[in-house]
Short mmCIF file of C-alpha atoms and ligand atoms in Angstrom, two decimals:
data_model
loop_
_atom_site.label_atom_id
_atom_site.label_comp_id
_atom_site.label_asym_id
_atom_site.label_seq_id
_atom_site.Cartn_x
_atom_site.Cartn_y
_atom_site.Cartn_z
CA MET A 1104 18.12 -73.66 61.56
CA THR A 1105 20.73 -71.09 60.62
CA PHE A 1106 20.42 -67.33 60.41
CA LYS A 1107 22.63 -64.37 59.52
CA SER A 1108 23.31 -60.95 60.90
CA VAL A 1109 24.10 -58.25 58.36
CA ASP A 1110 25.69 -54.83 58.46
CA PRO A 1111 22.77 -52.35 58.26
CA HIS A 1112 25.03 -49.77 56.57
CA ASP A 1113 26.11 -52.25 53.90
CA PRO A 1114 23.64 -55.15 53.66
CA SER A 1115 25.99 -57.09 51.36
CA ASP A 1116 28.37 -57.45 54.30
CA ILE A 1117 27.39 -60.59 56.27
CA VAL A 1118 28.66 -60.15 59.81
CA GLY A 1119 27.99 -63.71 60.92
CA GLU A 1120 26.07 -66.93 60.29
CA PHE A 1121 24.77 -68.78 63.30
CA GLU A 1122 22.99 -71.96 64.23
CA ALA A 1123 19.88 -71.37 66.36
CA ALA A 1124 20.11 -73.29 69.63
CA GLY A 1125 16.44 -74.38 69.55
CA PRO A 1126 14.81 -76.45 72.32
CA GLU A 1127 17.60 -79.07 72.47
CA GLY A 1128 20.35 -76.46 72.59
CA VAL A 1129 18.49 -74.64 75.35
CA ASP A 1130 18.04 -77.83 77.33
CA ARG A 1131 21.75 -78.61 77.11
CA ALA A 1132 22.76 -75.08 78.06
CA VAL A 1133 20.42 -74.94 81.05
CA SER A 1134 21.48 -78.28 82.45
CA ARG A 1135 25.17 -77.35 82.12
CA ALA A 1136 24.42 -73.99 83.72
CA ARG A 1137 22.78 -75.78 86.66
CA GLU A 1138 25.95 -77.80 87.13
CA ALA A 1139 28.08 -74.67 86.98
CA PHE A 1140 25.79 -72.93 89.45
CA SER A 1141 26.23 -75.57 92.14
CA GLU A 1142 29.95 -74.76 92.15
CA TRP A 1143 29.87 -71.00 91.45
CA ARG A 1144 27.42 -70.24 94.25
CA THR A 1145 29.93 -71.54 96.81
CA GLN A 1146 32.65 -69.10 95.74
CA PRO A 1147 33.26 -66.18 98.10
CA ALA A 1148 32.12 -62.73 97.02
CA SER A 1149 35.74 -61.63 96.61
CA VAL A 1150 36.24 -64.33 93.96
CA ARG A 1151 32.99 -63.48 92.13
CA GLY A 1152 33.77 -59.75 92.24
CA GLY A 1153 37.34 -60.48 91.18
CA ALA A 1154 36.05 -62.31 88.11
CA LEU A 1155 33.95 -59.26 87.15
CA ALA A 1156 36.97 -57.01 87.57
CA GLY A 1157 38.98 -59.33 85.32
CA ILE A 1158 36.24 -59.25 82.68
CA ALA A 1159 36.22 -55.42 82.89
CA ASP A 1160 39.99 -55.26 82.32
CA ASP A 1161 39.76 -57.68 79.44
CA LEU A 1162 36.92 -55.73 77.81
CA ALA A 1163 38.87 -52.49 78.30
CA GLY A 1164 41.76 -54.11 76.42
CA SER A 1165 39.39 -55.04 73.58
CA THR A 1166 37.53 -51.71 73.45
CA GLU A 1167 38.37 -50.82 69.88
CA GLU A 1168 37.67 -54.30 68.52
CA VAL A 1169 34.30 -54.62 70.28
CA THR A 1170 33.38 -51.05 69.32
CA ARG A 1171 34.02 -51.80 65.63
CA LEU A 1172 31.93 -54.96 65.82
CA VAL A 1173 29.02 -53.03 67.40
CA VAL A 1174 29.21 -50.44 64.61
CA ARG A 1175 29.30 -53.10 61.95
CA GLU A 1176 26.62 -55.40 63.32
CA VAL A 1177 23.99 -52.95 64.63
CA GLY A 1178 24.89 -49.70 62.82
CA LYS A 1179 25.50 -47.68 65.99
CA PRO A 1180 27.41 -44.41 65.44
CA ILE A 1181 31.00 -45.12 66.48
CA THR A 1182 31.19 -42.45 69.20
CA GLU A 1183 28.07 -43.94 70.85
CA ALA A 1184 29.37 -47.48 70.37
CA ARG A 1185 32.65 -46.57 72.09
CA ALA A 1186 30.75 -44.88 74.92
CA GLU A 1187 28.62 -48.00 75.29
CA VAL A 1188 31.66 -50.27 75.63
CA SER A 1189 33.05 -47.91 78.22
CA ARG A 1190 29.71 -47.97 80.04
CA GLY A 1191 29.88 -51.78 79.99
CA ILE A 1192 33.32 -51.66 81.64
CA SER A 1193 32.00 -49.29 84.33
CA ILE A 1194 29.02 -51.57 84.97
CA LEU A 1195 31.37 -54.53 85.52
CA ARG A 1196 33.60 -52.53 87.87
CA TYR A 1197 30.59 -51.24 89.80
CA TYR A 1198 29.27 -54.76 90.49
CA ALA A 1199 32.79 -56.05 91.16
CA GLN A 1200 32.68 -53.82 94.27
CA MET A 1201 28.96 -54.01 95.00
CA VAL A 1202 29.05 -57.75 95.63
CA LEU A 1203 31.21 -56.98 98.69
CA ALA A 1204 28.53 -54.80 100.30
CA ALA A 1205 26.32 -56.14 103.12
CA ASP A 1206 24.46 -59.26 102.02
CA GLY A 1207 21.83 -59.15 104.74
CA GLU A 1208 20.54 -57.64 107.94
CA THR A 1209 20.05 -58.75 111.53
CA PHE A 1210 16.91 -58.13 113.57
CA PRO A 1211 16.13 -58.43 117.26
CA ALA A 1212 14.89 -61.96 117.97
CA ALA A 1213 12.04 -62.93 120.31
CA ARG A 1214 14.60 -64.41 122.73
CA SER A 1215 17.50 -62.12 123.37
CA GLU A 1216 20.20 -64.81 123.03
CA ASP A 1217 18.98 -65.77 119.52
CA TRP A 1218 20.03 -64.14 116.28
CA LEU A 1219 17.44 -63.33 113.65
CA VAL A 1220 19.21 -62.88 110.34
CA VAL A 1221 18.02 -62.11 106.83
CA ARG A 1222 20.58 -63.16 104.21
CA ARG A 1223 20.64 -62.95 100.44
CA TYR A 1224 21.28 -66.00 98.25
CA PRO A 1225 21.56 -66.44 94.49
CA LEU A 1226 18.58 -67.81 92.57
CA GLY A 1227 20.10 -70.42 90.22
CA VAL A 1228 20.09 -70.24 86.43
CA CYS A 1229 19.05 -66.83 85.09
CA ALA A 1230 17.83 -66.43 81.50
CA LEU A 1231 18.61 -63.07 79.95
CA LEU A 1232 16.81 -62.02 76.77
CA THR A 1233 18.34 -58.90 75.31
CA PRO A 1234 17.73 -56.54 72.37
CA TRP A 1235 20.14 -55.64 69.59
CA ASN A 1236 20.25 -51.87 70.18
CA PHE A 1237 22.53 -51.87 73.26
CA PRO A 1238 24.32 -55.15 72.54
CA VAL A 1239 27.04 -54.56 75.16
CA ALA A 1240 25.46 -52.47 77.94
CA ILE A 1241 22.18 -54.37 78.33
CA PRO A 1242 23.65 -57.92 78.44
CA LEU A 1243 26.23 -56.63 80.93
CA TRP A 1244 23.84 -54.72 83.16
CA LYS A 1245 21.92 -57.98 83.54
CA ALA A 1246 24.82 -60.48 83.51
CA ALA A 1247 27.21 -58.61 85.84
CA PRO A 1248 24.85 -58.58 88.84
CA ALA A 1249 23.51 -62.07 87.99
CA ILE A 1250 27.00 -63.57 88.00
CA GLY A 1251 28.37 -61.32 90.71
CA TYR A 1252 25.71 -62.49 93.17
CA GLY A 1253 26.43 -66.14 92.40
CA ASN A 1254 24.00 -67.18 89.65
CA ALA A 1255 24.70 -68.90 86.33
CA VAL A 1256 23.55 -67.19 83.14
CA VAL A 1257 22.13 -68.27 79.80
CA LEU A 1258 21.96 -65.28 77.45
CA LYS A 1259 19.72 -65.22 74.39
CA PRO A 1260 20.62 -62.11 72.40
CA ALA A 1261 18.44 -60.66 69.64
CA PRO A 1262 19.45 -62.39 66.37
CA ALA A 1263 20.68 -59.09 64.88
CA SER A 1264 23.36 -58.74 67.58
CA THR A 1265 24.58 -62.33 67.88
CA ALA A 1266 28.19 -61.64 66.87
CA VAL A 1267 28.58 -59.01 69.60
CA ALA A 1268 26.99 -61.40 72.14
CA GLU A 1269 29.43 -64.17 71.16
CA ALA A 1270 32.38 -61.78 71.44
CA LEU A 1271 31.25 -60.82 74.95
CA GLY A 1272 30.67 -64.48 75.77
CA GLY A 1273 34.25 -65.25 74.78
CA ILE A 1274 35.58 -62.58 77.14
CA LEU A 1275 33.37 -63.62 80.05
CA ALA A 1276 34.13 -67.32 79.66
CA LYS A 1277 37.85 -66.73 80.25
CA HIS A 1278 37.15 -65.49 83.78
CA LEU A 1279 34.36 -67.81 84.88
CA PRO A 1280 33.99 -71.54 85.57
CA GLU A 1281 32.95 -73.52 82.51
CA ASP A 1282 29.27 -73.03 81.55
CA ALA A 1283 28.56 -70.36 84.19
CA PHE A 1284 27.88 -67.98 81.29
CA GLN A 1285 26.56 -69.31 77.98
CA VAL A 1286 25.09 -67.74 74.87
CA VAL A 1287 22.21 -69.45 73.03
CA PRO A 1288 21.73 -67.87 69.60
CA GLY A 1289 18.32 -67.71 67.97
CA ASP A 1290 14.94 -66.09 67.90
CA ALA A 1291 11.58 -67.21 69.36
CA GLU A 1292 12.32 -70.92 68.68
CA THR A 1293 15.10 -70.56 71.26
CA GLY A 1294 13.69 -67.83 73.51
CA GLU A 1295 10.44 -69.61 74.21
CA PRO A 1296 11.88 -72.91 75.50
CA LEU A 1297 14.36 -70.88 77.55
CA VAL A 1298 11.64 -68.80 79.24
CA ASN A 1299 9.60 -71.96 79.85
CA HIS A 1300 12.44 -74.17 81.06
CA PRO A 1301 11.62 -75.53 84.53
CA ASP A 1302 15.26 -75.16 85.66
CA VAL A 1303 15.42 -71.44 84.85
CA ALA A 1304 14.82 -69.62 88.11
CA ALA A 1305 14.60 -66.06 86.78
CA VAL A 1306 14.01 -64.32 83.47
CA SER A 1307 15.13 -60.79 82.65
CA PHE A 1308 13.84 -59.46 79.33
CA THR A 1309 14.35 -56.21 77.42
CA GLY A 1310 12.44 -55.69 74.18
CA SER A 1311 9.01 -54.93 72.79
CA ALA A 1312 5.87 -54.68 74.91
CA LYS A 1313 4.22 -57.37 72.81
CA VAL A 1314 6.89 -60.00 73.44
CA GLY A 1315 7.47 -58.78 77.01
CA HIS A 1316 3.92 -59.53 78.03
CA ILE A 1317 4.14 -63.07 76.66
CA VAL A 1318 7.47 -63.63 78.43
CA ALA A 1319 6.04 -62.31 81.71
CA GLN A 1320 2.99 -64.56 81.53
CA GLN A 1321 4.93 -67.66 80.65
CA ALA A 1322 7.63 -67.17 83.27
CA ALA A 1323 5.26 -66.08 86.04
CA GLY A 1324 2.84 -68.85 85.07
CA ARG A 1325 5.38 -71.49 86.10
CA GLY A 1326 6.50 -69.56 89.18
CA ALA A 1327 9.79 -68.08 87.93
CA LYS A 1328 10.93 -64.61 88.91
CA VAL A 1329 10.56 -62.24 85.98
CA GLN A 1330 11.26 -58.64 85.01
CA CYS A 1331 10.49 -57.04 81.64
CA GLU A 1332 11.77 -53.74 80.38
CA MET A 1333 9.74 -52.79 77.34
CA GLY A 1334 8.99 -49.95 74.98
CA GLY A 1335 8.41 -46.27 75.43
CA GLN A 1336 6.56 -43.39 73.82
CA ASN A 1337 8.65 -40.82 75.60
CA PRO A 1338 7.52 -37.20 75.71
CA SER A 1339 9.71 -34.11 75.96
CA LEU A 1340 7.67 -31.12 77.14
CA VAL A 1341 8.76 -27.57 76.41
CA LEU A 1342 7.12 -24.90 78.56
CA ALA A 1343 7.04 -21.12 78.21
CA GLY A 1344 10.22 -19.58 79.63
CA ALA A 1345 12.46 -22.55 78.76
CA ASP A 1346 15.80 -21.98 77.02
CA LEU A 1347 14.48 -22.86 73.56
CA ASP A 1348 17.85 -23.13 71.81
CA ALA A 1349 19.16 -25.58 74.37
CA ALA A 1350 15.86 -27.50 74.43
CA ALA A 1351 15.78 -27.87 70.63
CA LYS A 1352 19.35 -29.16 70.48
CA THR A 1353 18.92 -31.61 73.32
CA ILE A 1354 15.61 -32.92 72.00
CA ALA A 1355 16.90 -33.33 68.44
CA TYR A 1356 19.66 -35.62 69.71
CA ALA A 1357 17.36 -37.52 72.09
CA ALA A 1358 14.91 -38.10 69.25
CA MET A 1359 17.21 -38.86 66.32
CA GLY A 1360 20.54 -40.06 67.79
CA TYR A 1361 21.21 -43.65 66.64
CA ALA A 1362 18.20 -43.24 64.35
CA GLY A 1363 15.81 -43.13 67.32
CA GLN A 1364 16.49 -46.80 68.09
CA LYS A 1365 16.48 -46.51 71.87
CA CYS A 1366 13.60 -47.29 74.16
CA THR A 1367 14.53 -43.99 75.83
CA ALA A 1368 14.35 -41.90 72.62
CA THR A 1369 12.04 -38.88 72.53
CA SER A 1370 9.01 -39.79 70.39
CA ARG A 1371 6.76 -36.83 71.18
CA VAL A 1372 7.60 -33.17 71.65
CA ILE A 1373 4.76 -31.38 73.43
CA VAL A 1374 5.07 -27.60 73.40
CA GLU A 1375 3.14 -24.93 75.29
CA LYS A 1376 1.20 -22.74 72.86
CA SER A 1377 2.97 -19.44 73.53
CA VAL A 1378 6.38 -20.82 72.48
CA TYR A 1379 5.17 -23.35 69.92
CA GLU A 1380 6.29 -21.65 66.69
CA ASP A 1381 9.60 -20.51 68.18
CA LEU A 1382 10.42 -23.99 69.38
CA ARG A 1383 9.22 -25.61 66.14
CA ASP A 1384 11.58 -23.51 64.00
CA ARG A 1385 14.53 -24.23 66.24
CA LEU A 1386 13.75 -27.92 66.38
CA VAL A 1387 13.46 -28.21 62.59
CA SER A 1388 16.88 -26.65 62.15
CA ALA A 1389 18.42 -28.75 64.93
CA VAL A 1390 17.00 -31.92 63.34
CA GLU A 1391 18.22 -30.86 59.90
CA GLY A 1392 21.67 -30.35 61.42
CA MET A 1393 21.93 -33.96 62.62
CA VAL A 1394 24.67 -35.82 60.75
CA VAL A 1395 23.33 -38.86 58.87
CA MET A 1396 26.12 -41.04 57.47
CA ASP A 1397 28.19 -44.18 57.73
CA PRO A 1398 28.25 -45.05 61.45
CA GLU A 1399 31.98 -45.77 61.18
CA ASP A 1400 32.58 -42.08 60.61
CA GLU A 1401 33.47 -40.26 63.85
CA SER A 1402 31.02 -37.45 63.05
CA CYS A 1403 27.99 -39.71 62.44
CA GLU A 1404 25.05 -39.05 64.75
CA VAL A 1405 22.17 -40.89 63.08
CA GLY A 1406 23.23 -43.99 61.09
CA PRO A 1407 20.96 -46.62 59.49
CA LEU A 1408 17.97 -48.53 60.86
CA ILE A 1409 18.63 -52.12 61.86
CA GLU A 1410 16.85 -53.71 58.90
CA ASP A 1411 14.79 -52.90 55.86
CA GLY A 1412 11.60 -54.10 57.56
CA ALA A 1413 12.09 -51.56 60.36
CA ARG A 1414 12.37 -48.77 57.83
CA ALA A 1415 9.38 -50.00 55.84
CA SER A 1416 7.23 -50.13 58.95
CA ALA A 1417 8.28 -46.57 59.96
CA LEU A 1418 7.44 -45.32 56.46
CA ASP A 1419 4.09 -47.11 56.68
CA THR A 1420 3.21 -45.46 59.98
CA LEU A 1421 4.19 -42.10 58.46
CA LYS A 1422 2.01 -42.65 55.43
CA ASN A 1423 -1.06 -43.84 57.32
CA GLY A 1424 -0.74 -41.44 60.23
CA GLY A 1425 -1.23 -38.19 58.39
CA GLY A 1426 0.06 -34.99 59.95
CA ARG A 1427 2.39 -32.45 58.33
CA THR A 1428 5.98 -33.53 57.72
CA LEU A 1429 8.22 -30.60 58.70
CA THR A 1430 11.46 -32.27 57.68
CA GLY A 1431 12.63 -35.72 56.51
CA GLY A 1432 10.16 -38.47 55.68
CA THR A 1433 12.18 -40.26 52.99
CA PRO A 1434 15.33 -42.35 52.69
CA PRO A 1435 18.35 -40.19 51.77
CA ASP A 1436 19.58 -40.40 48.18
CA GLY A 1437 22.30 -42.81 47.20
CA ALA A 1438 22.58 -44.90 50.39
CA ASP A 1439 22.63 -48.74 50.20
CA GLY A 1440 21.95 -49.16 53.89
CA PHE A 1441 18.63 -48.90 55.72
CA TYR A 1442 18.73 -45.14 56.19
CA LEU A 1443 15.84 -42.78 56.82
CA GLU A 1444 16.15 -38.99 57.04
CA PRO A 1445 15.42 -37.69 60.57
CA THR A 1446 11.72 -36.92 60.42
CA LEU A 1447 9.65 -34.43 62.37
CA VAL A 1448 5.88 -34.48 61.92
CA GLU A 1449 3.45 -31.89 63.23
CA VAL A 1450 0.37 -33.83 64.35
CA GLU A 1451 -3.10 -32.47 65.06
CA GLY A 1452 -3.76 -34.43 68.20
CA PRO A 1453 -2.76 -37.33 70.44
CA ASP A 1454 -4.55 -39.97 68.34
CA ASN A 1455 -2.03 -39.92 65.52
CA PRO A 1456 -0.18 -43.29 65.70
CA LEU A 1457 3.11 -41.37 65.75
CA ALA A 1458 1.99 -39.96 69.10
CA LYS A 1459 0.67 -43.27 70.45
CA GLU A 1460 2.83 -46.19 69.35
CA GLU A 1461 6.53 -46.91 69.64
CA VAL A 1462 7.98 -46.33 66.13
CA PHE A 1463 11.67 -47.11 66.94
CA ALA A 1464 12.98 -44.96 64.09
CA PRO A 1465 14.16 -41.36 63.61
CA VAL A 1466 10.55 -40.16 63.57
CA THR A 1467 9.12 -37.74 66.12
CA ALA A 1468 5.70 -36.14 66.55
CA LEU A 1469 5.28 -32.48 67.47
CA LEU A 1470 2.15 -31.46 69.40
CA LYS A 1471 0.80 -28.16 70.73
CA ALA A 1472 -0.64 -27.87 74.24
CA GLU A 1473 -2.85 -25.04 75.54
CA SER A 1474 -1.07 -24.96 78.91
CA ALA A 1475 1.53 -26.70 81.03
CA GLU A 1476 -1.28 -28.73 82.63
CA GLU A 1477 -2.60 -29.87 79.27
CA ALA A 1478 0.95 -30.80 78.23
CA VAL A 1479 1.18 -33.20 81.17
CA ARG A 1480 -2.26 -34.64 80.40
CA LEU A 1481 -1.21 -35.28 76.80
CA ALA A 1482 2.09 -36.72 77.95
CA ASN A 1483 0.26 -39.26 80.15
CA ASP A 1484 -2.26 -40.19 77.45
CA VAL A 1485 -0.34 -43.26 76.19
CA ARG A 1486 0.02 -46.89 77.30
CA TYR A 1487 3.72 -46.42 78.00
CA GLY A 1488 5.61 -44.79 80.85
CA LEU A 1489 9.37 -45.15 80.52
CA VAL A 1490 11.01 -41.70 80.43
CA ALA A 1491 9.64 -38.15 80.33
CA ALA A 1492 11.47 -34.84 80.12
CA VAL A 1493 10.40 -31.26 80.74
CA PHE A 1494 12.24 -28.13 79.64
CA THR A 1495 11.40 -25.18 81.90
CA ASN A 1496 12.94 -22.36 83.94
CA ASP A 1497 10.25 -22.68 86.60
CA LEU A 1498 11.28 -24.89 89.51
CA ARG A 1499 7.73 -25.25 90.76
CA LYS A 1500 6.53 -26.50 87.37
CA ALA A 1501 9.46 -28.91 87.17
CA MET A 1502 8.67 -30.32 90.59
CA THR A 1503 4.94 -30.58 89.82
CA PHE A 1504 5.84 -32.40 86.61
CA ALA A 1505 7.98 -34.93 88.50
CA GLY A 1506 4.99 -35.61 90.75
CA ASN A 1507 2.32 -35.89 88.06
CA ILE A 1508 4.04 -37.54 85.13
CA GLU A 1509 3.54 -41.30 84.71
CA ALA A 1510 7.10 -42.44 83.99
CA GLY A 1511 9.83 -44.44 85.67
CA LEU A 1512 12.50 -41.88 84.78
CA VAL A 1513 12.03 -38.11 84.87
CA ARG A 1514 14.47 -35.64 83.34
CA ILE A 1515 14.36 -31.91 83.97
CA ASN A 1516 16.08 -29.89 81.20
CA ALA A 1517 17.80 -33.04 79.97
CA ALA A 1518 17.51 -35.63 77.21
CA THR A 1519 15.15 -38.59 77.65
CA SER A 1520 17.93 -40.92 76.42
CA GLY A 1521 20.94 -41.87 78.51
CA VAL A 1522 20.93 -44.05 81.58
CA ASP A 1523 22.93 -44.15 84.85
CA TYR A 1524 23.95 -47.67 85.76
CA HIS A 1525 24.01 -47.13 89.53
CA VAL A 1526 20.35 -46.12 89.97
CA PRO A 1527 17.13 -48.04 89.31
CA PHE A 1528 16.13 -48.11 85.64
CA GLY A 1529 12.74 -49.04 84.26
CA GLY A 1530 9.29 -47.77 83.47
CA THR A 1531 5.71 -47.89 84.61
CA LYS A 1532 2.47 -48.84 82.80
CA GLU A 1533 3.23 -50.99 79.73
CA SER A 1534 6.90 -50.00 79.75
CA GLY A 1535 7.87 -52.09 82.73
CA LEU A 1536 6.81 -55.24 84.51
CA GLY A 1537 8.37 -56.65 87.66
CA SER A 1538 11.15 -54.97 89.57
CA LYS A 1539 13.54 -52.41 88.09
CA GLU A 1540 17.04 -53.04 86.80
CA GLN A 1541 20.51 -51.72 87.70
CA GLY A 1542 21.84 -50.17 90.90
CA LEU A 1543 20.64 -51.84 94.09
CA ALA A 1544 17.48 -52.95 92.28
CA ALA A 1545 19.64 -55.51 90.46
CA ARG A 1546 20.78 -57.08 93.73
CA ASP A 1547 17.14 -57.46 94.78
CA PHE A 1548 16.26 -59.13 91.49
CA TYR A 1549 19.19 -61.54 91.22
CA THR A 1550 19.04 -62.71 94.84
CA GLU A 1551 16.35 -63.85 97.24
CA THR A 1552 16.30 -63.47 100.98
CA ARG A 1553 16.26 -66.23 103.52
CA THR A 1554 15.09 -65.44 107.05
CA ILE A 1555 17.25 -67.44 109.46
CA LEU A 1556 16.78 -67.86 113.19
CA ILE A 1557 19.89 -69.04 115.04
CA SER A 1558 19.38 -70.29 118.53
CA PRO A 1559 22.48 -71.27 120.52
C1 LIG B 2352 20.21 -45.40 77.02
O1 LIG B 2352 19.35 -44.58 76.70
O2 LIG B 2352 21.40 -45.11 77.16
O3 LIG B 2352 16.74 -50.59 74.94
C2 LIG B 2352 19.89 -46.82 77.33
C3 LIG B 2352 16.88 -49.43 75.27
C4 LIG B 2352 16.99 -49.14 76.75
C5 LIG B 2352 18.32 -48.65 77.14
C6 LIG B 2352 18.52 -47.22 76.90
N1 LIG B 2352 16.70 -50.35 77.46
O4 LIG B 2352 16.94 -48.55 74.45
#
């Protein structure tokens, strides 16, 4: 079966045509990866880290080319695309060094002449299932630690970002033994046999909650290690006393940047009653100031949605949800691509689907709360728990928020979007399953410990 990826700014531009790997392609890739693993795992950490450093240098040399491909294939505004490539380079350099850190611990043994050692070892073949919206950073924040710690990787990218995945694959392959890193293109017909393959030791997935739960069940059901990073319905709270101008600007970007297509985007703005109108006015003008245009333009902030279906489903949720549209709500005039004006909707209460479900579009719900306490209650009243932000000038309220909010990432006076690669990343509730990603959490996921007693 073949499929295409198209430029969401100009759907007549076909970026690539690909053959889905399917069950046979997966089987071939996994058995080759197993072969590669038996050799790669024996390489010293300096060699594995050296390979990552080489990949980083190579990617740095191709920054502009990869950036352009990201813009063209997934419609990411060029300044964000460039920043993402640069983040990918940093991730590679970070793990190039991290693999040289301690790989175990020693403990006192029952007999004093014995050594009791806990050492880390790679797992085997790791399957990485990645989304289209961060087509460089997410594959690399999974693949760099997987490879660095001695595993082999089979990457199944989202179909819409296959060309970027193949470009990355080409760069990685130059620095690694044959088949240690492979890309299998396709959708569920390829993803499912990969997740279920008995020779895949670990599965790392980023994508929707719906698919994530299936992946987790299938992988865990056959005893594989699994982690899933899924959706969000991320709140930004604005409390009385906050710097409203700064809050409005930061939230507008967190909500609408890259057309809201980040699992870390702000989907709900929950405002304390006494500053509600003041914040609403500022937010409407900040949202109206966001630059919607061709993502290749250096001033673009919003860009198109990934496909027409994504826009249609956002428009559907808007139509059925009710609420009062304060700005946006329609596609801009004269664009061929899958654009939607940044949309802010005042909703009556937390049951509006815009305040409950992940919309993955430049659409944000605005809610009023009676008090700071009610704002936190509303914020927690969803299935998700990825990121939450609070804007306040009250340190006590900020600290209470960090304690009471149900989220894996907490931001005080900062945007919900944006991620640091050297600290654990991931959510709680339906946003995350299994251990977190990035930083030291990645070492824990991509290795397992062996407890070794050495008696002379
Ligand atoms: C970011 O906000 O910079 O798929 C990264 C996503 C997240 C990554 C967000 N896993 O949107």
